Coordinates of C-alpha atoms in Angstrom, one line a residue:
M718 CA 86.9 58.3 69.1
K719 CA 83.1 58.0 68.2
P720 CA 82.4 56.3 65.3
Y721 CA 80.8 59.3 63.6
Q722 CA 84.2 61.0 64.1
W723 CA 86.1 58.5 62.2
P724 CA 85.5 60.2 58.7
M725 CA 87.2 63.3 60.2
L726 CA 90.5 61.3 61.5
V727 CA 92.6 63.1 59.4
L728 CA 91.4 66.5 59.8
Y729 CA 91.8 65.9 63.8
A730 CA 95.5 65.1 63.1
A731 CA 96.1 67.7 60.7
A732 CA 95.1 70.3 63.7
I733 CA 97.9 69.2 65.8
F734 CA 100.0 71.5 63.6
S735 CA 97.4 74.4 64.1
Q736 CA 96.2 76.6 66.8
S737 CA 93.3 74.5 67.6
K738 CA 93.4 74.2 71.3
S739 CA 90.1 72.4 72.2
F740 CA 90.9 68.9 74.0
R741 CA 87.0 68.4 73.9
D742 CA 86.4 69.1 70.4
N743 CA 89.2 67.0 68.8
P744 CA 89.6 63.4 70.1
V745 CA 93.1 63.5 68.9
I746 CA 94.4 66.8 70.8
G747 CA 92.2 65.7 73.6
S748 CA 93.2 61.9 73.4
T749 CA 94.2 60.5 77.1
R750 CA 96.6 58.1 75.5
L751 CA 98.5 60.5 73.3
N752 CA 98.9 63.2 75.8
T753 CA 100.2 60.4 78.3
M754 CA 102.7 59.9 75.5
G755 CA 103.6 63.5 75.4
L756 CA 101.3 64.8 72.5
H757 CA 100.2 68.2 74.4
L758 CA 103.8 68.7 75.8
F759 CA 105.1 68.3 72.4
R760 CA 102.6 71.0 70.9
R761 CA 103.5 73.4 73.7
R762 CA 107.5 73.0 73.5
L763 CA 107.5 73.3 69.7
A764 CA 105.2 76.3 69.6
A765 CA 107.5 77.8 72.2
R766 CA 110.5 77.4 70.1
M767 CA 108.6 78.9 67.0
G768 CA 107.6 81.6 69.1
A769 CA 111.1 82.5 70.1
R770 CA 112.1 82.4 66.7
R771 CA 109.3 84.8 65.5
R772 CA 110.1 87.3 68.4
A773 CA 114.1 87.2 67.1
Q774 CA 112.7 88.4 64.0
L775 CA 110.8 91.2 65.4
A776 CA 113.0 92.3 67.9
S777 CA 114.8 95.1 66.2
R778 CA 111.4 97.0 66.0
I779 CA 111.4 97.6 69.3
T780 CA 113.6 98.8 72.3
A781 CA 116.0 96.6 74.3
E782 CA 114.1 97.7 77.5
D783 CA 110.9 96.9 76.1
R784 CA 112.1 93.5 74.7
A785 CA 113.6 92.7 78.3
A786 CA 110.4 93.6 80.3
I787 CA 108.2 91.2 77.8
D788 CA 110.8 88.5 77.4
R789 CA 111.1 88.3 81.4
D790 CA 107.4 89.2 82.8
G791 CA 105.2 88.6 79.6
Y792 CA 103.6 91.8 79.8
I793 CA 104.6 95.4 79.4
V794 CA 102.8 98.6 80.6
K795 CA 103.5 101.9 78.6
R796 CA 102.3 104.9 80.9
D797 CA 101.4 108.3 79.2
F798 CA 101.5 106.2 76.1
L799 CA 100.2 109.0 74.0
D800 CA 101.3 112.8 74.3
P801 CA 98.2 114.7 76.1
Q802 CA 96.6 116.2 72.9
T803 CA 96.8 113.0 71.0
F804 CA 95.1 111.3 74.0
A805 CA 92.6 113.8 74.8
A806 CA 91.5 113.7 71.1
L807 CA 91.4 109.9 71.2
R808 CA 89.4 109.7 74.2
D809 CA 86.8 112.1 73.0
E810 CA 86.1 110.4 69.5
I811 CA 86.0 107.2 71.3
L812 CA 83.6 108.1 73.6
G813 CA 81.6 110.1 71.1
L814 CA 81.5 107.1 69.0
Q815 CA 77.9 105.9 68.2
T816 CA 77.5 102.4 66.2
H817 CA 76.1 99.0 66.5
A818 CA 77.6 97.1 69.5
R819 CA 77.6 93.6 70.6
E820 CA 76.9 92.6 74.4
A821 CA 77.3 89.6 76.6
V822 CA 76.4 89.0 80.2
I823 CA 78.6 86.6 81.6
G824 CA 78.2 85.8 85.5
D825 CA 77.7 89.1 87.4
T826 CA 79.3 91.3 84.2
L827 CA 78.1 93.0 81.2
T828 CA 80.7 93.2 78.6
R829 CA 80.2 95.6 75.5
L830 CA 82.4 95.4 72.1
I831 CA 82.2 98.1 69.4
P832 CA 84.1 96.7 66.5
L833 CA 86.7 98.9 65.5
D834 CA 86.5 98.0 61.7
V835 CA 87.6 99.6 58.8
W836 CA 84.3 101.6 58.7
N837 CA 84.4 102.7 62.3
L838 CA 87.8 103.4 62.2
R839 CA 87.0 106.1 59.4
K840 CA 85.1 108.1 61.7
V841 CA 87.8 108.2 64.5
P842 CA 91.0 109.3 62.7
T843 CA 93.3 110.2 65.5
T844 CA 92.5 106.6 67.0
R845 CA 93.0 105.0 63.4
T846 CA 96.6 107.0 63.4
V847 CA 97.5 105.5 66.7
L848 CA 96.4 102.2 66.1
E849 CA 97.8 101.8 62.5
G850 CA 101.2 103.4 63.8
P851 CA 104.4 101.7 64.7
D852 CA 104.5 102.5 68.6
F853 CA 101.5 100.6 69.2
N854 CA 101.9 97.8 66.4
D855 CA 105.9 96.9 66.8
L856 CA 105.1 96.3 70.6
F857 CA 101.7 94.3 69.9
A858 CA 103.6 92.3 67.0
Y859 CA 106.5 91.5 69.5
A860 CA 104.5 90.3 72.4
G861 CA 102.3 88.1 70.0
S862 CA 105.2 86.6 68.2
F863 CA 103.4 87.7 64.9
K864 CA 103.1 91.0 62.7
R865 CA 99.6 90.4 62.4
R866 CA 96.6 93.1 61.6
P867 CA 94.9 92.8 65.3
R868 CA 91.4 92.8 65.7
L869 CA 90.4 96.0 67.4
F870 CA 87.3 97.1 69.8
V871 CA 86.4 99.3 72.1
Q872 CA 85.5 97.2 75.2
T873 CA 83.3 98.4 78.1
V874 CA 83.2 96.2 81.1
F875 CA 80.2 96.8 83.7
T876 CA 80.8 95.0 86.9
Q877 CA 78.2 93.7 89.4
V878 CA 75.0 94.2 86.9
L879 CA 73.5 91.1 88.4
K880 CA 74.1 90.9 92.0
D881 CA 73.2 87.2 92.7
A882 CA 75.0 85.8 89.9
P883 CA 78.3 84.0 90.0
P884 CA 81.4 85.8 89.0
D885 CA 82.6 86.4 85.6
V886 CA 84.5 83.5 84.3
Q887 CA 87.4 85.9 83.5
S888 CA 87.7 86.6 87.1
F889 CA 89.8 83.1 87.5
F890 CA 93.3 82.7 86.7
H891 CA 93.7 81.1 83.4
S892 CA 95.7 80.6 80.4
D893 CA 94.1 81.9 77.1
T894 CA 95.8 78.7 75.2
F895 CA 99.1 76.8 75.0
H896 CA 101.1 79.2 72.8
P897 CA 102.5 82.7 72.5
T898 CA 99.1 85.2 72.0
V899 CA 98.6 88.7 72.6
K900 CA 96.1 90.7 74.1
A901 CA 96.1 94.8 74.5
W902 CA 94.2 97.2 76.4
L903 CA 94.4 101.1 76.2
Y904 CA 92.6 102.5 79.2
L905 CA 90.6 105.7 78.5
D906 CA 90.0 106.4 82.1
D907 CA 91.9 105.6 85.3
V908 CA 91.8 102.0 86.3
D909 CA 91.8 101.6 90.4
P910 CA 91.7 98.6 92.3
A911 CA 87.9 98.7 92.5
S912 CA 87.7 98.8 88.5
C913 CA 88.6 95.4 87.9
P914 CA 92.3 95.7 87.0
F915 CA 93.9 93.4 84.5
T916 CA 96.1 91.0 86.7
Y917 CA 99.2 88.9 85.7
V918 CA 101.3 86.4 87.1
P919 CA 105.0 87.6 86.0
G920 CA 107.0 85.2 84.2
S921 CA 104.1 82.8 83.5
H922 CA 104.2 83.0 79.6
L923 CA 107.4 80.7 80.2
A924 CA 106.9 77.0 80.8
N925 CA 108.9 75.9 83.7
R926 CA 109.3 72.1 84.9
R927 CA 106.6 72.5 87.3
R928 CA 104.0 74.0 84.8
L929 CA 105.0 71.2 82.1
A930 CA 104.3 68.8 84.9
W931 CA 101.2 70.3 85.7
E932 CA 100.0 70.7 82.1
R933 CA 100.8 67.3 81.4
R934 CA 98.8 65.9 84.3
V935 CA 95.8 68.3 83.5
S936 CA 95.8 67.3 79.4
F937 CA 95.1 63.5 80.6
D938 CA 91.8 64.4 81.4
A939 CA 91.1 67.7 80.1
A940 CA 88.4 66.7 77.4
T941 CA 85.9 65.5 79.8
S942 CA 86.8 68.1 82.5
A943 CA 84.0 69.5 84.8
D944 CA 85.4 73.2 83.5
P945 CA 84.2 74.0 80.2
L946 CA 87.0 76.3 79.4
T947 CA 89.8 74.2 80.5
A948 CA 88.1 71.6 78.0
E949 CA 88.0 73.9 75.3
G950 CA 92.0 74.4 75.9
S951 CA 91.7 77.5 78.1
L952 CA 93.4 76.1 81.2
R953 CA 92.1 77.4 84.7
V954 CA 94.1 77.2 87.5
T955 CA 93.5 77.8 91.3
E956 CA 95.5 80.1 93.3
A957 CA 96.7 77.4 95.4
E958 CA 98.0 75.4 92.6
L959 CA 99.7 78.6 91.2
A960 CA 101.6 79.0 94.5
R961 CA 103.0 75.4 93.5
L962 CA 104.2 76.2 90.0
G963 CA 107.3 78.5 91.2
Y964 CA 106.1 81.8 89.7
A965 CA 106.4 85.3 91.1
P966 CA 103.1 86.6 93.1
P967 CA 100.4 88.0 90.8
V968 CA 100.8 91.7 89.7
S969 CA 97.3 93.7 89.8
L970 CA 97.8 96.4 87.0
A971 CA 96.0 99.5 88.3
V972 CA 97.1 102.0 86.2
G973 CA 96.0 105.6 85.1
A974 CA 94.5 106.7 81.9
N975 CA 96.5 106.9 78.8
S976 CA 98.3 103.4 79.8
L977 CA 98.9 100.8 77.3
V978 CA 98.8 97.3 78.8
I979 CA 100.3 94.3 76.2
A980 CA 100.3 90.7 77.5
D981 CA 101.4 87.6 76.4
T982 CA 97.9 85.7 77.4
S983 CA 99.4 82.5 77.2
G984 CA 100.4 83.5 80.8
F985 CA 98.5 83.1 83.6
H986 CA 96.1 86.0 84.1
K987 CA 92.4 87.2 85.1
R988 CA 90.5 90.2 85.5
A989 CA 90.4 91.4 89.1
T990 CA 86.8 91.2 90.7
S991 CA 84.7 94.3 92.5
A992 CA 82.4 94.3 95.4
D993 CA 80.4 97.2 93.6
Q994 CA 79.5 98.2 90.5
A995 CA 82.3 99.8 88.2
R996 CA 83.0 100.7 84.6
R997 CA 86.1 100.2 82.6
I998 CA 86.6 101.4 79.2
S999 CA 89.6 100.6 76.7
I1000 CA 90.6 100.0 73.1
W1001 CA 91.0 96.2 73.2
A1002 CA 93.2 94.1 70.7
Y1003 CA 93.9 90.7 70.1
S1004 CA 95.7 88.6 67.6
R1005 CA 96.5 85.0 67.0
S1006 CA 97.8 82.8 64.5
N1007 CA 99.5 79.1 63.7
P1008 CA 101.8 79.1 66.3
F1009 CA 104.0 76.5 64.4
L1010 CA 104.8 79.0 61.4
P1011 CA 108.5 79.6 61.3
W1012 CA 108.0 83.3 60.1
A1013 CA 106.6 86.2 61.9
G1014 CA 105.4 88.1 58.6
G1015 CA 103.1 87.4 55.5
D1016 CA 99.7 88.7 56.7
L1017 CA 97.7 89.4 53.6
T1018 CA 95.0 91.1 55.4
R1019 CA 97.2 94.0 56.1
L1020 CA 96.7 94.6 52.2
L1021 CA 93.1 94.1 52.3
P1022 CA 91.7 95.7 55.6
A1023 CA 88.1 95.6 54.5
A1024 CA 88.5 91.7 54.0
H1025 CA 90.0 91.3 57.7
S1026 CA 87.0 93.6 58.7
A1027 CA 84.3 91.6 56.6
G1028 CA 85.8 87.9 58.1
L1029 CA 85.0 89.2 61.4
H1030 CA 81.4 90.2 60.6
L1031 CA 81.0 87.0 58.7
F1032 CA 82.1 85.2 61.6
W1033 CA 79.6 87.0 63.9
F1034 CA 76.9 86.4 61.4
A1035 CA 77.7 82.5 61.7
Q1036 CA 77.9 82.4 65.0
D1037 CA 74.0 84.1 65.5
Q1038 CA 72.9 81.9 63.0
V1039 CA 74.1 78.6 64.7
K1040 CA 72.8 80.2 68.1
R1041 CA 69.2 80.6 66.4
M1042 CA 68.8 77.6 65.3
R1043 CA 69.5 75.7 68.4
K1044 CA 67.5 78.3 70.1
A1045 CA 70.0 79.1 72.5
R1046 CA 70.0 81.7 75.2
G1047 CA 72.6 84.1 76.5
G1048 CA 75.9 84.9 75.2
W1049 CA 76.9 87.6 72.6
R1050 CA 74.4 89.4 70.5
W1051 CA 74.0 92.6 68.7
V1052 CA 71.9 95.0 70.7
G1053 CA 71.6 98.1 68.8
V1054 CA 73.4 101.5 68.5
R1055 CA 75.3 102.1 71.7
T1056 CA 78.3 104.5 72.7
P1057 CA 81.0 103.2 74.9
A1058 CA 79.5 104.8 78.1
T1059 CA 75.7 103.9 77.4
P1060 CA 74.6 102.4 80.7
P1061 CA 73.9 98.6 80.4
V1062 CA 70.0 97.5 79.7
L1063 CA 69.7 93.8 80.7
E1064 CA 67.4 91.7 78.6
T1065 CA 64.1 91.2 79.9
S1066 CA 62.4 89.1 77.3
S1067 CA 62.6 85.3 77.0
E1068 CA 64.3 85.4 73.8
S1069 CA 68.1 85.4 73.3

């Protein structure tokens, strides 16, 4: 630890029992000595046990077939998730939604997020009914091991917007974090192999002996890793390393419109690449909570949806202020009113 970090030692240590994952930003979680002694594996194993306990509390909410798919593979695909009339109404609502959006160009890809907060959900009643209904929420909760109000967005991915840029960081196999967590996509259009489908390594949400040994070795030097995302706790893995970990081959989920994909993104996954420009529009959801809690419920934001939405906007405001003070360029920013399908406009000014 550096001298200026000593006054924060108690907080750094307390973060061991939280969802904090950054090796770089927490000298306790990133300690080579402690991880050699088994700190990272202790957190991982305990989080997995707590996740299994919470899923047991939620098991009765979904079918045995769906439970088996998530438990075995770490993801589930529900094709034709909605009846045709409901899906058509939802798709029309989302594609017609005009509101303020955030965008980021990362590598060769532009990603647009339109928050489906309480205010935007009022404009799309069919979408709101679907996203607040049990068919979506029970599957989502079981996969993530928590019954929490998800963060909801319309996500549009535009690939190859910069021809000479490196690939998007999402196009490399990685694990989001060390504990059960969840993301979901309800696709509004067909996702063919050229549209950068979500790709998942089946069963990789379960840590076998090879995976644990690999993570233990990575944890020794993760705080100083040349890969900044690994240093932040989102471990990157090469395809050669994947082949040695004993998991099944990756599955590319090229699915039709009206398909719902839900995945425990503690498993290895990536966004497939595209040689040409492509567009992918989906309703995207994610949720994450303290992995060491023994209970699956207790989310007070379900009673205060406006506070849940306001919290997200407050986080974005603080993030933008820090970026402005640092005079940083790039990253996420508000871009004005957009629809999900508005063609991307690349920033040409020198201001971020």
